[in-house]
XYZ file of C-alpha atoms in Angstrom:
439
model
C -32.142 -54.467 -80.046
C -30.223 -54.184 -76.313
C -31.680 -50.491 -76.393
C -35.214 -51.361 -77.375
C -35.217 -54.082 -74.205
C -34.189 -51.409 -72.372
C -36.404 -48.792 -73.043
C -39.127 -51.798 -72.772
C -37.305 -52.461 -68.802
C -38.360 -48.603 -68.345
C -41.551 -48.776 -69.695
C -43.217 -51.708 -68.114
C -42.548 -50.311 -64.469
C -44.026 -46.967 -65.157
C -46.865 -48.556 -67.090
C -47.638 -50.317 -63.708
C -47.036 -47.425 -61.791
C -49.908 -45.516 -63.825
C -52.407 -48.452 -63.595
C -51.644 -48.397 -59.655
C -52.201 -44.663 -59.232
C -55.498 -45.138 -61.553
C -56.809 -47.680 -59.874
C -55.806 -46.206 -56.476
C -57.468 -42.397 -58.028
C -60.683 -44.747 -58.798
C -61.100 -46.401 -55.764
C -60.781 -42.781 -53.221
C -62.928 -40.750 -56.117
C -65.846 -43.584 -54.718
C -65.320 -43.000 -51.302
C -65.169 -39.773 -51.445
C -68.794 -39.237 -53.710
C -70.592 -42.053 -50.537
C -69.566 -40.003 -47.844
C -71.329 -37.606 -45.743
C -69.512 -34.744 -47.503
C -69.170 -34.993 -51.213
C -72.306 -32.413 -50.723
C -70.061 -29.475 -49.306
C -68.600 -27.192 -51.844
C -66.159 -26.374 -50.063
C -64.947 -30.555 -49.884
C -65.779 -30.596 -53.545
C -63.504 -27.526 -53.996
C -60.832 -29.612 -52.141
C -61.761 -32.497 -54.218
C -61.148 -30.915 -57.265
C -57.187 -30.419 -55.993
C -57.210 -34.279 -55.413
C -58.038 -34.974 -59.312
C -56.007 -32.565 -60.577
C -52.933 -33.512 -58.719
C -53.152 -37.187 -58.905
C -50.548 -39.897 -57.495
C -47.602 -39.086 -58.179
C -45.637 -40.818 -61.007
C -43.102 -43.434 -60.708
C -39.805 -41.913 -59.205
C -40.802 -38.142 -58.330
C -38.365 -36.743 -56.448
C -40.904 -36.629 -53.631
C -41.530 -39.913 -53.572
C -38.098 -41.652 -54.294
C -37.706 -42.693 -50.808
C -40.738 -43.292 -49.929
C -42.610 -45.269 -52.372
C -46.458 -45.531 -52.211
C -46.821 -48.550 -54.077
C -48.070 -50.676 -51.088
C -50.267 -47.941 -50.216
C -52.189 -47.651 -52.819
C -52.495 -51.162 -53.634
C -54.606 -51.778 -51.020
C -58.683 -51.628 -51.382
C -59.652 -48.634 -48.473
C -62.896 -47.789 -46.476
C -63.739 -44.988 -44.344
C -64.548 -46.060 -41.086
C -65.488 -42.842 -39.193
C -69.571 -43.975 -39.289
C -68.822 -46.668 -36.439
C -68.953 -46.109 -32.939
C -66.659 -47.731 -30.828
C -67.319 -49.136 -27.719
C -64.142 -48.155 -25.805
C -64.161 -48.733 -21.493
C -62.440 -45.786 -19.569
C -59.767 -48.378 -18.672
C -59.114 -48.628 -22.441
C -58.892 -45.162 -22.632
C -56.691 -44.224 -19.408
C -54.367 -47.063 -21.354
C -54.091 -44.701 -24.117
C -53.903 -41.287 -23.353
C -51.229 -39.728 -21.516
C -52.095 -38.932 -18.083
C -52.165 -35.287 -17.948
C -54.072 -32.820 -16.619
C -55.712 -30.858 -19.728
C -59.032 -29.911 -20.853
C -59.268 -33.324 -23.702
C -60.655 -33.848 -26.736
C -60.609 -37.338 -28.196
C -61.297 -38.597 -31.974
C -62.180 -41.849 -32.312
C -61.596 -42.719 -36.332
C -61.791 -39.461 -37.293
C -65.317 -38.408 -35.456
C -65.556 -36.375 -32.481
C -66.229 -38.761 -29.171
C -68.080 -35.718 -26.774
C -68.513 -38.645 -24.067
C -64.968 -39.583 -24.266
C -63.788 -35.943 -23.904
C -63.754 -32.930 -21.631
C -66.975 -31.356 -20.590
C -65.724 -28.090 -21.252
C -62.743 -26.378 -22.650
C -61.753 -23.438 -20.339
C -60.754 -20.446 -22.449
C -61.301 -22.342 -25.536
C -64.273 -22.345 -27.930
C -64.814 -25.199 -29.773
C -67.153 -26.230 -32.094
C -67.711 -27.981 -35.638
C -66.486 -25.720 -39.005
C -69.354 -25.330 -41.173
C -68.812 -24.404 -44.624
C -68.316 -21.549 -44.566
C -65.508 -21.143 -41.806
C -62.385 -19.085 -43.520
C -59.321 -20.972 -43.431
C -55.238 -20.620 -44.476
C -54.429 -21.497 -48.311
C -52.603 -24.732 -47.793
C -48.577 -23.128 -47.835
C -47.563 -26.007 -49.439
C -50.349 -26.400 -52.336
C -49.515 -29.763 -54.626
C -49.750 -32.530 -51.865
C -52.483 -34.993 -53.070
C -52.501 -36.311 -48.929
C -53.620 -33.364 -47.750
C -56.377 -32.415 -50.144
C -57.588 -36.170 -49.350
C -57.439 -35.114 -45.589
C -59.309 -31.476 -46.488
C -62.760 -33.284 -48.478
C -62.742 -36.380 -46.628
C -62.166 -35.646 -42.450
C -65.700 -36.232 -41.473
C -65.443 -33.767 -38.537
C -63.364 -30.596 -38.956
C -63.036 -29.066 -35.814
C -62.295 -25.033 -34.869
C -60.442 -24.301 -31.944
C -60.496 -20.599 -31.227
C -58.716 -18.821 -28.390
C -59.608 -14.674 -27.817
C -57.711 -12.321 -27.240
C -55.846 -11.595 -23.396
C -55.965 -15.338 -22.603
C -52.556 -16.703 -20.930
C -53.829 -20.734 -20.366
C -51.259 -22.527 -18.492
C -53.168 -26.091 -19.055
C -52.809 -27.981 -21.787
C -55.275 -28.392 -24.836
C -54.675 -32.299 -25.272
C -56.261 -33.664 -29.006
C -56.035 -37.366 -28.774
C -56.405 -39.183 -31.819
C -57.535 -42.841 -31.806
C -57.297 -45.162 -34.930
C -58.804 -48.442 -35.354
C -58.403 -51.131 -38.227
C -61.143 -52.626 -40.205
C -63.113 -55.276 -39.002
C -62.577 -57.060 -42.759
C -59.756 -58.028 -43.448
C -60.283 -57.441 -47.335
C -60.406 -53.390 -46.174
C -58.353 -51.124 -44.685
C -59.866 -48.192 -42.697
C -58.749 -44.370 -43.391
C -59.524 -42.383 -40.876
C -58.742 -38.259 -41.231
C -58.281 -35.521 -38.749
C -58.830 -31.984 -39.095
C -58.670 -28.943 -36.805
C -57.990 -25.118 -37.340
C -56.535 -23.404 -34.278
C -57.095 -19.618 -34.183
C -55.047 -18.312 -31.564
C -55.747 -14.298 -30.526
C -53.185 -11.280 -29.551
C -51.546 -11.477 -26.275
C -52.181 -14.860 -25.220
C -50.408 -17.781 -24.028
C -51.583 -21.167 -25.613
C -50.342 -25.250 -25.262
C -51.752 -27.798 -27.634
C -50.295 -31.501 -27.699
C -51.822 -33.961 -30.305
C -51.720 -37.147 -29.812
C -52.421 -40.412 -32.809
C -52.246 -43.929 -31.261
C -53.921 -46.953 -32.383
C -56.729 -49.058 -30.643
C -55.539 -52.272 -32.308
C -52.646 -54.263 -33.802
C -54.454 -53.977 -37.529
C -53.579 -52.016 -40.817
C -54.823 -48.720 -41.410
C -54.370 -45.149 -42.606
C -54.238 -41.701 -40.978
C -54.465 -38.327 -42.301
C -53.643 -35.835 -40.496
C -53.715 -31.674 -40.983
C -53.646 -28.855 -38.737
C -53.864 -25.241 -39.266
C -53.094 -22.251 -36.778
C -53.280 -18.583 -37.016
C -50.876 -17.195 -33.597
C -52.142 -14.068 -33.264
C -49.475 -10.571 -32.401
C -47.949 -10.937 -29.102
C -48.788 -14.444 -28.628
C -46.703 -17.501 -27.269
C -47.814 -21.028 -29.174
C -46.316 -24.123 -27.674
C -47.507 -26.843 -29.774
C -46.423 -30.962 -29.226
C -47.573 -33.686 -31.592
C -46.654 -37.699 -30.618
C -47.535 -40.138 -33.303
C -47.380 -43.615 -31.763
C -49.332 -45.593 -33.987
C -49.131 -49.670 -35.145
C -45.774 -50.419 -37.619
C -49.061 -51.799 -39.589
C -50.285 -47.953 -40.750
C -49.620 -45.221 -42.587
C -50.036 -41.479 -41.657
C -49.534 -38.473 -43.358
C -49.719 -35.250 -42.039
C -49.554 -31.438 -43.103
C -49.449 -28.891 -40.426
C -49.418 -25.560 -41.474
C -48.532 -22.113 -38.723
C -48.709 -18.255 -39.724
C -47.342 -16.501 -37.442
C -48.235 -12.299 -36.478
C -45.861 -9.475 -34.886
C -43.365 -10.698 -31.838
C -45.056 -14.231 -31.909
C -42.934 -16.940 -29.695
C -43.476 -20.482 -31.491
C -42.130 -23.516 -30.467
C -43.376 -26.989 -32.356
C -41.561 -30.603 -30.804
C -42.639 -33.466 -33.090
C -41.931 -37.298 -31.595
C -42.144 -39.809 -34.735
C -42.531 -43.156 -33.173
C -44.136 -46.481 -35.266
C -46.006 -46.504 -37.971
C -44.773 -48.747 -42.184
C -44.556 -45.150 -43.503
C -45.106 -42.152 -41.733
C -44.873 -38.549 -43.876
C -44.766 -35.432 -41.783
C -44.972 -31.832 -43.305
C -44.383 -28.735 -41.165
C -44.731 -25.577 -42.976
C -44.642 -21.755 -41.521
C -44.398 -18.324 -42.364
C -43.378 -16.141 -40.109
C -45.900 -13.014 -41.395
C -44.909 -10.476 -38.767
C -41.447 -9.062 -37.498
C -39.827 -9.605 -34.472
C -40.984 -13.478 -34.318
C -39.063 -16.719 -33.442
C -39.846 -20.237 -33.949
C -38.205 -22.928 -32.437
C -38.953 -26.523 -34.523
C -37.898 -29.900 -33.316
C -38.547 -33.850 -34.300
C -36.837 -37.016 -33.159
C -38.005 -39.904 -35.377
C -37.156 -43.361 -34.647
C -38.082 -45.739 -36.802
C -37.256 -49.984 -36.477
C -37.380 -52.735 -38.568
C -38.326 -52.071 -41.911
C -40.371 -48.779 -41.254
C -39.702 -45.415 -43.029
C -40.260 -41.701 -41.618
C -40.499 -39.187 -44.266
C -39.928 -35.570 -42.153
C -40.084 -32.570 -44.153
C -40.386 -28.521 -43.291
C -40.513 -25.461 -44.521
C -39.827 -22.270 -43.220
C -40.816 -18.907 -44.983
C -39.061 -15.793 -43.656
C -41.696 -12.680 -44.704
C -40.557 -9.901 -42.495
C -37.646 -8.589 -40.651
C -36.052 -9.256 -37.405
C -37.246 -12.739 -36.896
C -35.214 -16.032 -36.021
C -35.803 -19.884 -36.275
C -34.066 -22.764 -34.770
C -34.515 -26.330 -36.319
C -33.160 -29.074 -34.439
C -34.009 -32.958 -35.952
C -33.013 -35.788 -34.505
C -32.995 -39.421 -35.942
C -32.645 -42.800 -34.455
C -32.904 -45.678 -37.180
C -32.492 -48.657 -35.928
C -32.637 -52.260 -37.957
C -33.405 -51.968 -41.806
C -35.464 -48.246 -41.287
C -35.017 -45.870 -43.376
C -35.265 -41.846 -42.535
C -35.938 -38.952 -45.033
C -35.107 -35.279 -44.068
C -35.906 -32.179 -46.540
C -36.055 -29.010 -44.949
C -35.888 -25.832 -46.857
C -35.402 -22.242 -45.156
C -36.274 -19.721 -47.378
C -35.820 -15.850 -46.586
C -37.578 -13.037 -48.857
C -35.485 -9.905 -49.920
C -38.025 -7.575 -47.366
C -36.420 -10.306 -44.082
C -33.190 -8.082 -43.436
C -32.084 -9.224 -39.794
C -32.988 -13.186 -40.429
C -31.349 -14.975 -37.889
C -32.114 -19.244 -39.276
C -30.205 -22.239 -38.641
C -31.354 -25.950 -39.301
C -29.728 -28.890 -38.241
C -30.438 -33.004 -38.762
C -28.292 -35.613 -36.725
C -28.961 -39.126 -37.475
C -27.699 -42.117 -35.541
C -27.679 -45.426 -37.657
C -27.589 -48.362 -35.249
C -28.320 -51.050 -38.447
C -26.639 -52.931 -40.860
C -28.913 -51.694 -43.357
C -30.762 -49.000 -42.210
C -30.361 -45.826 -43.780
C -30.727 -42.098 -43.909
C -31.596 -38.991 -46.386
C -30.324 -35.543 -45.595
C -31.381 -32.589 -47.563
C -31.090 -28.912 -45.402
C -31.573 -26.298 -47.752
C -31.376 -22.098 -47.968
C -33.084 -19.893 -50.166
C -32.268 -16.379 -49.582
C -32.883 -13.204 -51.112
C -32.035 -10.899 -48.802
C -28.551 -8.968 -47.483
C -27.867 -8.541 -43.915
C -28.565 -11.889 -42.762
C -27.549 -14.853 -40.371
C -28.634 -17.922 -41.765
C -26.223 -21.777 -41.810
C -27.747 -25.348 -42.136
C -25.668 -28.412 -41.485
C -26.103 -32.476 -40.802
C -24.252 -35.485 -39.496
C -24.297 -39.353 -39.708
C -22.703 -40.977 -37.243
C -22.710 -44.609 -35.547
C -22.190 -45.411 -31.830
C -18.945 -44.627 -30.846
C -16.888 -47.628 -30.049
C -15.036 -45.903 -27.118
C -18.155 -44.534 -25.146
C -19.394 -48.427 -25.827
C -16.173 -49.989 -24.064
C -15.685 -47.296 -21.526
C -19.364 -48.124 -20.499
C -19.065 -51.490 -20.404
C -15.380 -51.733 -18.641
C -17.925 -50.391 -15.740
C -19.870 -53.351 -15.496
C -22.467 -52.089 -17.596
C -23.946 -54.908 -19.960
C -23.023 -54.275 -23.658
C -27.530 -53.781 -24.965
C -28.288 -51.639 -21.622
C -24.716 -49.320 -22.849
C -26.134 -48.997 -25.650
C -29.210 -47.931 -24.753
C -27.877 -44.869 -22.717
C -25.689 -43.429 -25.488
C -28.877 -43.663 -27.359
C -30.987 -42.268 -25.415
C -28.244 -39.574 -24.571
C -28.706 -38.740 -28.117
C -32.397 -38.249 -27.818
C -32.334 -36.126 -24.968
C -31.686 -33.058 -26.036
C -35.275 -33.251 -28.130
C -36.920 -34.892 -25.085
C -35.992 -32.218 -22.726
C -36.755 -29.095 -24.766
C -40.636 -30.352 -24.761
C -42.223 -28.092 -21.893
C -44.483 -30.563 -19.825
C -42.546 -33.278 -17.617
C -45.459 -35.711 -18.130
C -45.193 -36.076 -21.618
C -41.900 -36.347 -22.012
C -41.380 -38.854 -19.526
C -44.129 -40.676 -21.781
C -42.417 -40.381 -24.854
C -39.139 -41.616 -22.911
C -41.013 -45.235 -21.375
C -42.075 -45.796 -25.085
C -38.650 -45.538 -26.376
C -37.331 -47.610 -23.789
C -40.334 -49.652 -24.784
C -39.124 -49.409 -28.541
C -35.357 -50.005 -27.560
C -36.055 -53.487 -25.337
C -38.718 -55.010 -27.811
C -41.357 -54.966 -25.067
């Protein structure tokens, strides 16, 4: 009898779980067949992924930390048909003040009055159907098919060849809730970068939220970085502890390619990042960074991979969390070196500071490697502020919450100063000052 209840204690969950994700499967599979793309093969084509993926089951391994029940028990809308009436005050409020040829989305749909009147080097225009784009690296995420079939906009950003552009491409993506409070809007963002040989090329992305209302974000971008290139690339996701954002970025590298990507994880209930790259040609380095700080009860799900396909190439991983409160931080990375990538030179490394009772943090660095004759180490640490710094601080004169707020922001630093433009990071450090005083 005691193992029939149990089995019966097992069941019921999962049976809820399946009724959730059915529901949840019925209720996108409408909005995706009323929008203004369920005509497109090629969304159809990314459709069919969505169906035959589905939500994921009760306790994947994916998902253990970062359940989706609340997510998909909520009744969506896309909201990328309205037009927002947004003042240039509201907007200098949101971006970053930067000098930068701009581009702003406004849920999910190209604003050309809000942005730039031209783009310098760059060519940008709509992708049509037929545009040629990167296999997804990572192929069985059901998030970033639903970003593929149902961004209203997809945007290609192409660079030629010879081009070394010293000013920023700035992508800023705006996000606002529902105007019923039965709904919740899903907005999705989508842009290819195709970066040519020789050139020099800056791109910063930027989510933020018009409002203080629920609401969902998808998120993917894709870049080709052509032979010879240098790609500096900065994303800051600073949306409402009300939404929920996915995102899948995906980079191929060519030959002697210089890469550097900084991510800065900041708000948002659940917020699930995926970085994936192969390095296709030799003689290429990546440098990959994050610092997520999550408060109160939110959760950051960070996760990369790295694929090593040729010889004589290096990358650096350096990821950084802050959890403050009852947050809760996820890190999987996974390095993985193919038997042609003699002279691999990896290493991957996750700190996490835990300044809660009950917050917590996930570590998972991993190394798969098939090849002799290489350099490759992963490592992590969980650690707490350190009691002596605290008192030395303080036997200074320094009051207890401001000593605390320099060794955390001493911890930080190291991500903040590796970004290369002074103006954003010295935006991303008045928002976690912001995040750190409660104002």
């Amino acid at each position: 009898m005691s193992g029939s209840l149990i089995n019966s204690e097992r069941t019921e969950p999962q049976r809820q779980a399946t009724t959730l994700n059915q529901n949840a499967q019925k209720c996108f599979t409408e909005l995706f067949y009323s929008s203004e793309r369920a005509n497109e093969k090629q969304a159809q084509t990314y459709w069919s992924e969505v169906e035959k993926i589905g939500f994921s089951p009760l306790f994947h391994k994916d998902w253990h930390f970062s359940p989706l029940g609340k997510i998909l028990n909520v009744h969506y809308q896309l909201n990328n048909a309205i037009v927002p009436a947004i003042t240039a005050e509201q907007l200098k409020q949101l971006a970053i003040g930067i000098n930068s040829w701009k581009i702003v989305f406004f849920n999910g749909r190209l604003m050309p009055t809000l942005s730039s009147d031209h783009f310098g080097p760059y060519k940008i225009q709509m992708m049509d159907s037929l545009a040629q784009l990167p296999e997804p690296i990572i192929n069985d995420e059901i998030f970033l098919y639903l970003t593929e079939s149902l961004a209203a906009q997809p945007l290609l950003i192409k660079l030629a060849a010879n081009h070394q552009v010293e000013s920023p491409l700035y992508i800023l993506n705006i996000t606002s809730g529902a105007e019923r409070s039965e709904c919740v809007n899903m907005s999705y963002y989508r842009y290819h970068v195709d970066i040519g040989v020789n050139c020099q090329s800056h791109i910063i992305e930027h989510f933020i939220s018009m409002d203080d209302t629920p609401h969902l974000t998808g998120s993917r971008l894709t870049a080709n970085i052509g032979n010879n290139s240098h790609f500096n690339h900065i994303k800051l996701s600073a949306e409402n502890n009300l939404s929920n954002h996915f995102a899948y970025n995906d980079i191929l590298s060519g030959y002697n390619t210089q890469i550097k990507s900084s991510c800065i994880f900041i708000g948002s209930a659940l917020l699930c990042h995926n970085t994936s790259v192969k390095l296709n040609g030799s003689c290429s380095n990546l440098t990959l960074n994050s610092l997520s700080i999550p408060h109160d009860s939110e959760i950051v799900d960070n996760r990369t991979y790295i694929e090593h396909n040729h010889p004589y190439c290096g990358s650096r991983q350096l990821h950084k969390t802050i959890a403050l409160d009852e947050s809760k931080a996820i890190f999987t990375g996974m390095v993985k070196v193919l038997p042609v990538s003699v002279k691999t030179d990896s290493k991957i490394t996750h700190n996490s500071l835990l300044l809660g009772k009950y917050a917590e943090t996930h570590t998972k660095p991993q190394l798969e490697i098939y090849a002799d004759d290489v350099k490759c180490s992963h490592g992590a640490t969980v650690g707490f502020i350190n009691d002596e710094q605290l008192f030395y601080l303080c036997s200074r004169g320094i009051p207890i919450d401001n000593a605390k707020h320099m060794i955390i922001i001493a911890f930080a630093v190291e991500i903040i100063k590796a970004i290369d433009d002074e103006v954003v990071s010295n935006k991303i450090m008045n928002i976690i000052q912001q995040r750190l005083t409660g104002t």
